[in-house]
Short mmCIF file of C-alpha atoms in Angstrom, two decimals:
data_model
loop_
_atom_site.label_atom_id
_atom_site.label_comp_id
_atom_site.label_asym_id
_atom_site.label_seq_id
_atom_site.Cartn_x
_atom_site.Cartn_y
_atom_site.Cartn_z
CA UNK E 1 -37.67 -83.82 -7.99
CA UNK E 2 -37.95 -87.13 -9.82
CA UNK E 3 -34.93 -89.04 -11.06
CA UNK E 4 -35.94 -91.06 -14.09
CA UNK E 5 -33.82 -93.46 -16.11
CA UNK E 6 -35.05 -94.58 -19.53
CA UNK E 7 -33.74 -97.61 -21.46
CA UNK E 8 -34.30 -96.57 -25.05
CA UNK E 9 -34.01 -97.69 -28.61
CA UNK E 10 -34.39 -95.27 -31.49
CA UNK E 11 -37.57 -93.58 -32.66
CA UNK E 12 -39.99 -94.94 -30.04
CA UNK E 13 -37.61 -94.34 -27.13
CA UNK E 14 -36.71 -90.88 -28.41
CA UNK E 15 -40.31 -89.72 -28.87
CA UNK E 16 -41.39 -91.12 -25.54
CA UNK E 17 -38.52 -89.36 -23.74
CA UNK E 18 -39.48 -86.07 -25.38
CA UNK E 19 -42.99 -86.45 -24.01
CA UNK E 20 -41.60 -87.46 -20.62
CA UNK E 21 -39.46 -84.32 -20.42
CA UNK E 22 -42.46 -82.19 -21.22
CA UNK E 23 -44.60 -83.91 -18.59
CA UNK E 24 -41.91 -83.53 -15.93
CA UNK E 25 -41.49 -79.88 -16.85
CA UNK E 26 -45.22 -79.34 -16.44
CA UNK E 27 -45.29 -81.10 -13.09
CA UNK E 28 -42.29 -79.12 -11.82
CA UNK E 29 -43.88 -75.87 -12.92
CA UNK E 30 -47.15 -76.80 -11.22
CA UNK E 31 -45.36 -77.59 -7.97
CA UNK E 32 -43.33 -74.38 -8.17
CA UNK E 33 -46.48 -72.33 -8.76
CA UNK E 34 -48.47 -74.33 -6.21
CA UNK E 35 -51.12 -74.51 -8.91
CA UNK E 36 -53.48 -77.27 -10.01
CA UNK E 37 -52.62 -79.19 -13.16
CA UNK E 38 -55.50 -77.60 -15.08
CA UNK E 39 -53.99 -74.15 -14.62
CA UNK E 40 -50.93 -75.12 -16.62
CA UNK E 41 -52.35 -77.46 -19.21
CA UNK E 42 -52.51 -74.80 -21.88
CA UNK E 43 -48.86 -73.86 -21.38
CA UNK E 44 -47.32 -77.30 -21.16
CA UNK E 45 -49.71 -79.83 -22.69
CA UNK E 46 -48.47 -79.32 -26.23
CA UNK E 47 -51.93 -78.45 -27.59
CA UNK E 48 -50.59 -75.44 -29.45
CA UNK E 49 -49.19 -75.73 -32.96
CA UNK E 50 -45.68 -75.68 -31.46
CA UNK E 51 -46.50 -78.61 -29.18
CA UNK E 52 -47.22 -81.31 -31.74
CA UNK E 53 -45.07 -84.36 -32.39
CA UNK E 54 -43.87 -82.56 -35.51
CA UNK E 55 -42.16 -79.69 -33.73
CA UNK E 56 -38.55 -79.40 -32.66
CA UNK E 57 -39.33 -76.96 -29.86
CA UNK E 58 -38.18 -78.49 -26.55
CA UNK E 59 -37.95 -75.31 -24.53
CA UNK E 60 -40.71 -76.34 -22.14
CA UNK E 61 -38.89 -79.56 -21.39
CA UNK E 62 -35.56 -77.94 -20.66
CA UNK E 63 -36.58 -74.67 -19.08
CA UNK E 64 -37.29 -75.92 -15.56
CA UNK E 65 -34.21 -78.00 -14.86
CA UNK E 66 -36.21 -81.22 -14.71
CA UNK E 67 -34.31 -82.64 -17.67
CA UNK E 68 -31.12 -82.81 -15.61
CA UNK E 69 -32.83 -85.54 -13.63
CA UNK E 70 -33.49 -87.74 -16.66
CA UNK E 71 -30.91 -90.21 -17.93
CA UNK E 72 -31.39 -92.12 -21.15
CA UNK E 73 -29.42 -95.34 -21.57
CA UNK E 74 -29.40 -95.91 -25.31
CA UNK E 75 -29.05 -99.11 -27.31
CA UNK E 76 -25.85 -99.23 -29.35
CA UNK E 77 -26.40 -102.70 -30.78
CA UNK E 78 -27.45 -101.16 -34.12
CA UNK E 79 -24.08 -99.39 -34.41
CA UNK E 80 -21.74 -100.17 -37.27
CA UNK E 81 -18.79 -99.00 -39.34
CA UNK E 82 -19.79 -97.60 -42.74
CA UNK E 83 -17.62 -95.64 -45.17
CA UNK E 84 -14.94 -95.50 -42.48
CA UNK E 85 -17.26 -93.84 -39.98
CA UNK E 86 -18.80 -95.06 -36.73
CA UNK E 87 -22.56 -94.88 -37.10
CA UNK E 88 -24.74 -94.89 -33.97
CA UNK E 89 -28.35 -94.81 -35.23
CA UNK E 90 -30.20 -94.93 -31.91
CA UNK E 91 -27.92 -92.52 -30.06
CA UNK E 92 -28.26 -90.00 -32.88
CA UNK E 93 -32.04 -90.44 -33.13
CA UNK E 94 -32.44 -89.74 -29.42
CA UNK E 95 -30.00 -86.80 -29.54
CA UNK E 96 -31.59 -85.20 -32.62
CA UNK E 97 -35.15 -85.74 -31.35
CA UNK E 98 -34.51 -84.20 -27.94
CA UNK E 99 -32.28 -81.50 -29.39
CA UNK E 100 -34.74 -80.36 -32.07
CA UNK E 101 -32.89 -81.49 -35.19
CA UNK E 102 -34.76 -84.66 -36.12
CA UNK E 103 -36.58 -85.23 -39.39
CA UNK E 104 -40.10 -85.56 -38.00
CA UNK E 105 -41.39 -87.13 -41.19
CA UNK E 106 -38.89 -89.99 -41.03
CA UNK E 107 -38.41 -90.19 -37.27
CA UNK E 108 -34.67 -90.53 -37.84
CA UNK E 109 -31.93 -88.49 -39.50
CA UNK E 110 -31.70 -84.71 -39.76
CA UNK E 111 -34.36 -82.31 -40.93
CA UNK E 112 -33.88 -80.53 -44.30
CA UNK E 113 -31.25 -83.06 -45.33
CA UNK E 114 -29.39 -83.51 -48.62
CA UNK E 115 -27.45 -86.55 -49.85
CA UNK E 116 -24.82 -85.29 -52.27
CA UNK E 117 -21.97 -86.96 -50.40
CA UNK E 118 -23.68 -90.36 -50.38
CA UNK E 119 -24.31 -90.00 -54.12
CA UNK E 120 -20.60 -89.34 -54.67
CA UNK E 121 -19.63 -92.34 -52.54
CA UNK E 122 -22.00 -94.50 -54.60
CA UNK E 123 -20.40 -93.17 -57.80
CA UNK E 124 -17.13 -94.68 -56.57
CA UNK E 125 -18.88 -98.01 -56.10
CA UNK E 126 -18.68 -97.82 -52.31
CA UNK E 127 -21.22 -97.65 -49.51
CA UNK E 128 -24.63 -99.30 -49.32
CA UNK E 129 -27.23 -98.09 -51.79
CA UNK E 130 -29.93 -99.07 -49.31
CA UNK E 131 -28.39 -97.14 -46.41
CA UNK E 132 -27.55 -93.61 -47.47
CA UNK E 133 -26.44 -91.01 -44.98
CA UNK E 134 -27.43 -87.36 -45.24
CA UNK E 135 -24.81 -84.65 -45.50
CA UNK E 136 -25.74 -83.02 -42.18
CA UNK E 137 -25.87 -86.39 -40.47
CA UNK E 138 -22.43 -87.26 -41.86
CA UNK E 139 -20.97 -84.33 -39.95
CA UNK E 140 -22.01 -86.01 -36.68
CA UNK E 141 -20.45 -89.32 -37.74
CA UNK E 142 -17.22 -87.60 -38.82
CA UNK E 143 -16.86 -85.79 -35.50
CA UNK E 144 -17.65 -88.94 -33.50
CA UNK E 145 -15.17 -91.04 -35.48
CA UNK E 146 -12.47 -88.41 -35.10
CA UNK E 147 -13.00 -88.39 -31.34
CA UNK E 148 -12.94 -92.20 -31.13
CA UNK E 149 -9.76 -92.49 -33.18
CA UNK E 150 -8.10 -89.92 -30.92
CA UNK E 151 -8.77 -92.04 -27.86
CA UNK E 152 -12.18 -90.87 -26.65
CA UNK E 153 -14.64 -93.45 -25.39
CA UNK E 154 -18.10 -93.63 -26.93
CA UNK E 155 -19.45 -92.12 -23.68
CA UNK E 156 -17.09 -89.16 -23.97
CA UNK E 157 -17.83 -88.70 -27.67
CA UNK E 158 -21.57 -88.74 -26.93
CA UNK E 159 -21.17 -86.15 -24.20
CA UNK E 160 -19.21 -83.95 -26.60
CA UNK E 161 -21.84 -84.19 -29.34
CA UNK E 162 -24.60 -83.40 -26.85
CA UNK E 163 -22.95 -80.09 -25.99
CA UNK E 164 -24.17 -78.85 -29.33
CA UNK E 165 -27.65 -80.37 -29.21
CA UNK E 166 -28.47 -79.80 -25.53
CA UNK E 167 -30.97 -82.68 -25.46
CA UNK E 168 -32.21 -81.82 -21.96
CA UNK E 169 -31.30 -85.24 -20.58
CA UNK E 170 -28.09 -87.13 -19.98
CA UNK E 171 -27.48 -89.59 -22.82
CA UNK E 172 -25.38 -92.67 -22.08
CA UNK E 173 -24.49 -95.45 -24.51
CA UNK E 174 -25.24 -98.85 -23.00
CA UNK E 175 -21.53 -99.74 -23.34
CA UNK E 176 -18.30 -98.13 -24.51
CA UNK E 177 -17.29 -101.41 -26.13
CA UNK E 178 -18.54 -102.03 -29.66
CA UNK E 179 -21.49 -104.45 -29.64
CA UNK E 180 -23.17 -105.07 -32.98
CA UNK E 181 -26.37 -107.02 -33.49
CA UNK E 182 -26.27 -109.51 -36.36
CA UNK E 183 -28.90 -111.93 -37.62
CA UNK E 184 -28.38 -115.45 -38.91
CA UNK E 185 -30.19 -116.00 -42.20
CA UNK E 186 -32.45 -119.01 -42.51
CA UNK E 187 -32.43 -118.86 -46.34
CA UNK E 188 -30.26 -117.50 -49.15
CA UNK E 189 -30.59 -113.77 -49.80
CA UNK E 190 -28.83 -112.20 -52.78
CA UNK E 191 -25.08 -112.66 -52.20
CA UNK E 192 -25.66 -114.18 -48.74
CA UNK E 193 -26.14 -117.86 -48.01
CA UNK E 194 -28.36 -119.55 -45.46
CA UNK E 195 -26.54 -119.63 -42.12
CA UNK E 196 -24.59 -116.42 -42.80
CA UNK E 197 -24.51 -113.65 -40.22
CA UNK E 198 -25.37 -110.22 -41.59
CA UNK E 199 -25.62 -106.93 -39.72
CA UNK E 200 -29.02 -106.23 -38.22
CA UNK E 201 -29.30 -102.96 -40.15
CA UNK E 202 -28.95 -104.80 -43.47
CA UNK E 203 -31.76 -107.18 -42.51
CA UNK E 204 -33.86 -104.31 -41.14
CA UNK E 205 -33.34 -101.69 -43.85
CA UNK E 206 -32.36 -103.59 -46.98
CA UNK E 207 -34.72 -106.53 -46.48
CA UNK E 208 -37.33 -104.80 -44.31
CA UNK E 209 -37.06 -107.76 -41.90
CA UNK E 210 -38.67 -109.85 -44.63
CA UNK E 211 -36.04 -112.60 -44.76
CA UNK E 212 -36.48 -115.36 -42.17
CA UNK E 213 -33.71 -115.55 -39.57
CA UNK E 214 -32.92 -118.12 -36.92
CA UNK E 215 -31.32 -115.97 -34.23
CA UNK E 216 -29.95 -112.62 -33.18
CA UNK E 217 -26.25 -112.54 -32.30
CA UNK E 218 -24.66 -109.65 -30.38
CA UNK E 219 -21.12 -109.64 -31.72
CA UNK E 220 -18.72 -108.26 -29.09
CA UNK E 221 -21.06 -108.84 -26.16
CA UNK E 222 -18.61 -111.16 -24.38
CA UNK E 223 -16.12 -108.30 -23.98
CA UNK E 224 -18.63 -105.57 -23.15
CA UNK E 225 -19.37 -103.93 -19.82
CA UNK E 226 -21.88 -101.24 -18.96
CA UNK E 227 -20.67 -97.75 -19.77
CA UNK E 228 -19.67 -95.50 -16.85
CA UNK E 229 -22.73 -94.15 -15.09
CA UNK E 230 -25.17 -96.73 -16.48
CA UNK E 231 -25.42 -98.98 -13.42
CA UNK E 232 -25.49 -95.97 -11.10
CA UNK E 233 -28.29 -94.36 -13.13
CA UNK E 234 -30.41 -97.46 -12.65
CA UNK E 235 -29.57 -97.91 -8.97
CA UNK E 236 -30.14 -94.31 -7.94
CA UNK E 237 -33.29 -93.65 -9.98
CA UNK E 238 -36.73 -93.14 -8.49
CA UNK E 239 -38.27 -94.60 -11.62
CA UNK E 240 -36.90 -96.69 -14.49
CA UNK E 241 -38.94 -96.78 -17.69
CA UNK E 242 -38.80 -99.25 -20.53
CA UNK E 243 -40.43 -97.16 -23.29
CA UNK E 244 -42.15 -98.54 -26.40
CA UNK E 245 -38.89 -99.62 -28.03
CA UNK E 246 -38.18 -102.93 -29.74
CA UNK E 247 -38.12 -105.49 -26.88
CA UNK E 248 -35.72 -107.80 -28.72
CA UNK E 249 -33.04 -105.73 -30.42
CA UNK E 250 -33.28 -102.43 -28.51
CA UNK E 251 -34.24 -102.92 -24.86
CA UNK E 252 -33.33 -106.61 -25.12
CA UNK E 253 -29.80 -105.75 -26.24
CA UNK E 254 -29.37 -103.24 -23.42
CA UNK E 255 -30.47 -105.89 -20.91
CA UNK E 256 -27.91 -108.31 -22.36
CA UNK E 257 -24.98 -106.11 -21.25
CA UNK E 258 -23.51 -107.76 -18.13
CA UNK E 259 -24.78 -106.16 -14.94
CA UNK E 260 -27.67 -104.15 -16.38
CA UNK E 261 -30.40 -106.74 -15.93
CA UNK E 262 -29.24 -107.43 -12.38
CA UNK E 263 -29.12 -103.70 -11.60
CA UNK E 264 -32.67 -103.41 -12.90
CA UNK E 265 -33.80 -106.35 -10.78
CA UNK E 266 -32.24 -104.99 -7.58
CA UNK E 267 -32.79 -101.23 -7.87
CA UNK E 268 -35.06 -99.58 -5.33
CA UNK E 269 -36.68 -97.69 -8.19
CA UNK E 270 -40.01 -98.76 -9.59
CA UNK E 271 -39.63 -100.27 -13.07
CA UNK E 272 -42.45 -99.47 -15.49
CA UNK E 273 -42.68 -100.67 -19.07
CA UNK E 274 -44.86 -99.44 -21.93
CA UNK E 275 -46.07 -101.91 -24.53
CA UNK E 276 -44.71 -101.41 -28.06
CA UNK E 277 -47.53 -103.63 -29.34
CA UNK E 278 -51.09 -102.39 -29.77
CA UNK E 279 -53.92 -104.70 -30.80
CA UNK E 280 -51.49 -107.39 -31.91
CA UNK E 281 -49.36 -105.18 -34.15
CA UNK E 282 -46.07 -103.35 -33.67
CA UNK E 283 -46.52 -99.62 -33.13
CA UNK E 284 -43.58 -98.94 -35.43
CA UNK E 285 -41.18 -100.99 -37.51
CA UNK E 286 -41.08 -104.74 -37.78
CA UNK E 287 -40.83 -105.75 -34.14
CA UNK E 288 -43.21 -108.61 -34.89
CA UNK E 289 -40.51 -110.27 -37.02
CA UNK E 290 -38.07 -109.99 -34.12
CA UNK E 291 -40.55 -111.42 -31.62
CA UNK E 292 -41.40 -114.32 -33.94
CA UNK E 293 -37.72 -115.18 -34.23
CA UNK E 294 -37.37 -115.59 -30.45
CA UNK E 295 -40.69 -117.39 -30.11
CA UNK E 296 -42.72 -114.61 -28.45
CA UNK E 297 -46.23 -113.82 -29.63
CA UNK E 298 -46.83 -110.33 -31.01
CA UNK E 299 -49.11 -109.09 -28.25
CA UNK E 300 -48.89 -106.64 -25.39
CA UNK E 301 -49.51 -109.47 -22.94
CA UNK E 302 -46.77 -111.73 -24.34
CA UNK E 303 -44.17 -108.96 -24.36
CA UNK E 304 -45.00 -108.02 -20.78
CA UNK E 305 -44.63 -111.64 -19.71
CA UNK E 306 -41.42 -111.87 -21.74
CA UNK E 307 -39.94 -109.07 -19.61
CA UNK E 308 -41.43 -110.73 -16.53
CA UNK E 309 -42.18 -109.62 -13.00
CA UNK E 310 -39.34 -108.60 -10.70
CA UNK E 311 -40.95 -110.79 -8.07
CA UNK E 312 -40.37 -113.76 -10.38
CA UNK E 313 -36.86 -113.10 -11.72
CA UNK E 314 -38.03 -110.62 -14.35
CA UNK E 315 -37.53 -106.86 -14.65
CA UNK E 316 -40.98 -105.23 -14.41
CA UNK E 317 -43.04 -103.82 -11.58
CA UNK E 318 -45.72 -102.45 -13.90
CA UNK E 319 -46.73 -102.60 -17.57
CA UNK E 320 -48.95 -100.21 -19.49
CA UNK E 321 -51.02 -101.59 -22.36
CA UNK E 322 -53.29 -99.79 -24.78
CA UNK E 323 -57.03 -99.56 -24.16
CA UNK E 324 -57.58 -102.07 -26.97
CA UNK E 325 -55.56 -104.62 -24.97
CA UNK E 326 -57.43 -104.15 -21.68
CA UNK E 327 -58.22 -107.88 -21.62
CA UNK E 328 -54.52 -108.53 -20.92
CA UNK E 329 -54.59 -106.72 -17.55
CA UNK E 330 -55.87 -109.62 -15.39
CA UNK E 331 -53.26 -112.04 -16.76
CA UNK E 332 -50.49 -109.51 -16.16
CA UNK E 333 -51.69 -108.88 -12.61
CA UNK E 334 -51.82 -112.64 -12.01
CA UNK E 335 -48.18 -112.84 -13.11
CA UNK E 336 -47.18 -110.24 -10.49
CA UNK E 337 -47.04 -107.24 -12.84
CA UNK E 338 -49.14 -104.16 -11.96
CA UNK E 339 -50.99 -103.26 -15.16
CA UNK E 340 -53.28 -100.61 -16.59
CA UNK E 341 -54.92 -100.02 -19.96
CA UNK E 342 -54.50 -96.44 -21.23
CA UNK E 343 -54.23 -94.75 -24.66
CA UNK E 344 -50.73 -95.49 -25.98
CA UNK E 345 -50.66 -93.94 -29.44
CA UNK E 346 -47.89 -91.30 -29.50
CA UNK E 347 -49.72 -89.14 -32.03
CA UNK E 348 -48.09 -85.93 -30.86
CA UNK E 349 -46.08 -84.58 -27.93
CA UNK E 350 -49.20 -83.88 -25.89
CA UNK E 351 -50.43 -87.46 -26.25
CA UNK E 352 -46.96 -88.76 -25.44
CA UNK E 353 -46.76 -86.57 -22.34
CA UNK E 354 -50.04 -88.08 -21.19
CA UNK E 355 -48.57 -91.57 -21.59
CA UNK E 356 -45.59 -90.46 -19.49
CA UNK E 357 -48.02 -89.16 -16.88
CA UNK E 358 -49.66 -92.59 -16.75
CA UNK E 359 -46.25 -94.18 -16.23
CA UNK E 360 -45.57 -91.81 -13.35
CA UNK E 361 -49.02 -92.46 -11.93
CA UNK E 362 -48.77 -96.25 -11.94
CA UNK E 363 -45.28 -96.02 -10.45
CA UNK E 364 -46.67 -94.04 -7.53
CA UNK E 365 -49.20 -96.82 -6.89
CA UNK E 366 -46.42 -99.34 -6.25
CA UNK E 367 -45.22 -99.57 -2.62
CA UNK E 368 -41.73 -98.28 -1.91
CA UNK E 369 -39.08 -100.93 -2.20
CA UNK E 370 -36.52 -101.72 0.48
CA UNK E 371 -32.87 -101.10 -0.47
CA UNK E 372 -31.40 -104.12 -2.20
CA UNK E 373 -28.39 -105.93 -0.74
CA UNK E 374 -26.21 -105.42 -3.74
CA UNK E 375 -22.64 -104.28 -4.05
CA UNK E 376 -22.19 -100.56 -4.13
CA UNK E 377 -25.68 -99.62 -2.92
CA UNK E 378 -24.52 -98.63 0.54
CA UNK E 379 -26.00 -101.68 2.28
CA UNK E 380 -23.72 -103.99 4.27
CA UNK E 381 -24.13 -107.51 3.01
CA UNK E 382 -22.61 -110.94 3.08
CA UNK E 383 -21.02 -111.94 -0.16
CA UNK E 384 -20.47 -115.68 -0.61
CA UNK E 385 -17.40 -115.72 -2.81
CA UNK E 386 -13.99 -117.30 -2.86
CA UNK E 387 -12.76 -120.88 -2.93
CA UNK E 388 -14.95 -121.48 0.11
CA UNK E 389 -17.46 -119.18 1.72
CA UNK E 390 -18.22 -117.86 5.16
CA UNK E 391 -20.61 -115.19 6.38
CA UNK E 392 -19.07 -111.79 5.92
CA UNK E 393 -18.07 -109.74 8.92
CA UNK E 394 -20.46 -107.06 10.03
CA UNK E 395 -19.75 -103.48 9.14
CA UNK E 396 -18.61 -101.61 6.07
CA UNK E 397 -16.53 -98.65 4.96
CA UNK E 398 -18.38 -95.71 3.45
CA UNK E 399 -21.45 -97.90 3.18
CA UNK E 400 -19.78 -100.56 1.03
CA UNK E 401 -20.53 -104.23 1.67
CA UNK E 402 -17.86 -106.69 2.78
CA UNK E 403 -16.29 -109.43 0.67
CA UNK E 404 -14.43 -112.38 2.20
CA UNK E 405 -12.44 -115.20 0.64
CA UNK E 406 -12.63 -118.69 2.15
CA UNK E 407 -12.73 -118.99 5.94
CA UNK E 408 -10.41 -117.03 8.28
CA UNK E 409 -6.96 -118.55 8.28
CA UNK E 410 -3.93 -119.06 6.03
CA UNK E 411 -5.96 -119.70 2.86
CA UNK E 412 -7.88 -116.45 3.20
CA UNK E 413 -4.71 -114.46 3.78
CA UNK E 414 -3.10 -116.16 0.79
CA UNK E 415 -6.06 -115.19 -1.40
CA UNK E 416 -6.16 -111.63 -0.06
CA UNK E 417 -2.45 -111.24 -0.85
CA UNK E 418 -3.05 -112.58 -4.36
CA UNK E 419 -5.81 -110.04 -4.94
CA UNK E 420 -3.60 -107.23 -3.67
CA UNK E 421 -0.67 -108.14 -5.90
CA UNK E 422 -2.88 -108.60 -8.94
CA UNK E 423 -2.42 -112.33 -9.48
CA UNK E 424 -5.98 -113.13 -8.38
CA UNK E 425 -8.54 -111.50 -10.67
CA UNK E 426 -11.32 -114.08 -10.51
CA UNK E 427 -13.19 -116.03 -7.86
CA UNK E 428 -15.83 -118.73 -7.69
CA UNK E 429 -18.76 -119.54 -5.42
CA UNK E 430 -21.61 -121.99 -5.68
CA UNK E 431 -24.98 -120.58 -6.59
CA UNK E 432 -26.33 -122.57 -3.63
CA UNK E 433 -24.27 -120.38 -1.28
CA UNK E 434 -25.86 -117.25 -2.77
CA UNK E 435 -29.31 -118.75 -2.37
CA UNK E 436 -28.77 -119.82 1.24
CA UNK E 437 -27.52 -116.35 2.17
CA UNK E 438 -30.29 -114.75 0.04
CA UNK E 439 -27.69 -112.65 -1.74
CA UNK E 440 -28.10 -110.96 -5.13
CA UNK E 441 -25.73 -111.70 -7.99
CA UNK E 442 -22.62 -109.55 -8.34
CA UNK E 443 -23.14 -106.28 -10.20
CA UNK E 444 -20.56 -105.06 -12.70
CA UNK E 445 -19.09 -101.87 -11.27
CA UNK E 446 -20.18 -102.79 -7.74
CA UNK E 447 -17.57 -102.22 -5.05
CA UNK E 448 -16.91 -104.12 -1.83
CA UNK E 449 -14.48 -103.94 1.09
CA UNK E 450 -12.13 -106.92 1.23
CA UNK E 451 -11.15 -108.05 4.73
CA UNK E 452 -8.39 -110.34 5.97
CA UNK E 453 -8.49 -113.15 8.55
CA UNK E 454 -8.40 -110.63 11.40
CA UNK E 455 -11.48 -108.91 10.01
CA UNK E 456 -9.45 -105.84 9.03
CA UNK E 457 -10.36 -103.99 5.81
CA UNK E 458 -7.45 -104.11 3.40
CA UNK E 459 -8.78 -102.93 0.03
CA UNK E 460 -11.78 -101.86 -1.98
CA UNK E 461 -12.38 -104.20 -4.92
CA UNK E 462 -14.66 -103.73 -7.91
CA UNK E 463 -16.56 -106.37 -9.85
CA UNK E 464 -15.53 -106.18 -13.52
CA UNK E 465 -17.63 -109.09 -14.78
CA UNK E 466 -19.58 -112.15 -13.77
CA UNK E 467 -21.51 -115.06 -15.21
CA UNK E 468 -23.20 -118.28 -14.16
CA UNK E 469 -21.67 -121.55 -15.37
CA UNK E 470 -21.72 -125.28 -14.77
CA UNK E 471 -18.73 -126.62 -12.86
CA UNK E 472 -18.06 -128.82 -15.86
CA UNK E 473 -17.80 -125.76 -18.13
CA UNK E 474 -15.24 -123.73 -16.14
CA UNK E 475 -12.22 -123.13 -18.37
CA UNK E 476 -8.49 -122.96 -17.73
CA UNK E 477 -8.33 -119.18 -18.11
CA UNK E 478 -10.69 -118.68 -15.19
CA UNK E 479 -8.88 -121.32 -13.14
CA UNK E 480 -5.52 -119.62 -13.66
CA UNK E 481 -6.96 -116.18 -12.91
CA UNK E 482 -7.97 -117.43 -9.45
CA UNK E 483 -4.31 -116.81 -8.55
CA UNK E 484 -3.73 -120.06 -6.68
CA UNK E 485 -1.32 -121.62 -9.13
CA UNK E 486 -3.78 -123.90 -10.89
CA UNK E 487 -2.32 -125.18 -14.15
CA UNK E 488 -5.26 -127.40 -15.03
CA UNK E 489 -9.01 -127.32 -14.62
CA UNK E 490 -8.73 -130.63 -12.78
CA UNK E 491 -6.47 -129.05 -10.14
CA UNK E 492 -8.85 -126.09 -9.80
CA UNK E 493 -11.78 -128.43 -9.35
CA UNK E 494 -10.06 -130.66 -6.81
CA UNK E 495 -9.18 -127.68 -4.61
CA UNK E 496 -12.66 -126.24 -4.77
CA UNK E 497 -14.36 -129.56 -4.12
CA UNK E 498 -12.15 -130.07 -1.08
CA UNK E 499 -13.49 -126.80 0.32
CA UNK E 500 -17.10 -127.22 -0.83
CA UNK E 501 -17.29 -130.76 0.58
CA UNK E 502 -15.81 -129.79 3.94
CA UNK E 503 -18.01 -130.13 7.02
CA UNK E 504 -17.84 -126.37 7.55
CA UNK E 505 -19.05 -125.51 4.04
CA UNK E 506 -21.79 -128.12 4.14
CA UNK E 507 -22.95 -126.80 7.49
CA UNK E 508 -23.09 -123.29 6.05
CA UNK E 509 -25.26 -124.60 3.22
CA UNK E 510 -27.42 -126.58 5.61
CA UNK E 511 -26.80 -129.65 3.45
CA UNK E 512 -24.55 -132.29 5.07
CA UNK E 513 -24.50 -134.26 1.83
CA UNK E 514 -23.75 -131.41 -0.59
CA UNK E 515 -21.64 -132.72 -3.48
CA UNK E 516 -20.50 -130.72 -6.51
CA UNK E 517 -21.01 -132.34 -9.90
CA UNK E 518 -20.50 -131.25 -13.49
CA UNK E 519 -23.98 -129.70 -13.41
CA UNK E 520 -23.53 -127.72 -10.18
CA UNK E 521 -24.05 -124.04 -11.00
CA UNK E 522 -21.33 -121.65 -9.87
CA UNK E 523 -20.94 -117.88 -9.95
CA UNK E 524 -17.76 -116.81 -11.73
CA UNK E 525 -16.81 -113.28 -10.74
CA UNK E 526 -13.99 -111.10 -12.05
CA UNK E 527 -12.61 -108.29 -9.91
CA UNK E 528 -9.88 -105.71 -9.51
CA UNK E 529 -8.43 -103.61 -6.71
CA UNK E 530 -9.44 -99.97 -6.95
CA UNK E 531 -7.96 -98.79 -3.63
CA UNK E 532 -5.63 -100.27 -1.02
CA UNK E 533 -6.61 -99.24 2.48
CA UNK E 534 -4.08 -98.10 5.11
CA UNK E 535 -4.45 -101.33 7.08
CA UNK E 536 -2.99 -103.25 4.14
#
């Protein structure tokens, strides 16, 4: 059985996942029947009239149980409030496509739709004339909004909606917090002025991405965390796929959620991407306008290099390009990304299933990866955090790594007590300490065992957020949340520099002259206690 996690946008991600489910179903059936692939091609390849991209029949994908092993993490950066309802375009496109209710002609929205309600809303002078919602589609938005306003998370609301559609895969929003992508206009546009932020959907649908913009802004990103199950789905997968979705505002927005990029970089799964660009043009939509805005060329090679190799701080192990872009393969390989040129046009389900098969095939050609030393993966690790750092004690509880604060002694016990009583919810370490210990960055949702000066486990703590910052940019809120009574950034800095400049810390770094400056990079981690252990 193969556990696959897909990071998807709307139409492209949805259609690819449908082909993936069909391919996995065919492979499972072949294994179960101990039969060669050719014996089952007629049944599962989608060559019949019911197997085209324009069919809503997903029975072959869901009939074998394979779909339960596929998780789709969906972009919610296109979400918005409209007419009092919470609209989630990409989630709904994936759900309808996999559940058999999509309008195949459009690629989004419901089949056999009417728009009487939107016409009535327009008659009242409300709504957006360029973004009308169908009557059947409105039912989904009404139910979702009702659930949200009664206290459900977006994850829970999505799970509820999927009970009706039975998409054959687990659908997870990238975050339960509302994150909306906006664009900053470079010129005036109707009632908008240059420099204004407008919702991405207005730029995309109303202006067809034809108005120049200077940047994409994810409003709400600072307060967002990965939705429950997202990090785990990446960590525990056998294969993670970046399908042919918009690399800037779909997959790019998912990767911007704290913890997701790091989980992708440290997972033991192979990570395979599929180019959304063929022969220098976007397969669908106006992705070229998005790429131009961030300074990336519209080519399969440039997008692959934009994602980057995992061996060089990127996220890819392999990248599939179309046959017309075969010349890009050597450059991708030279950049540390396994590459292959194969047909990438998703003309129907059968063709899409073949693309999925190529993704599975190239993943199998990549050597197995060793488990990463990251919180919550079951690997004991040293975690250089706290006002000062020291190698963590050996051993773990239930496979969790160990976290220590400062060196053994009164300061550590003071910090441990502050964590236990809730006054310490943040901690700081130099990036240099992470590099010396060859440790990965914290992972949001990752759990560690906190030990005291005697080396006794006292609690399990969970990382709730992290970021990299210059020492000179650390703010008072973080300083106060360290729980050591700092009432100014200057006091916070003096205490930390005293520890970082100590002979013991410098020896740990292997740098007797280490000196923190405004530009020294530090890791700011937020945490909470999830369980006190009996020893505490």
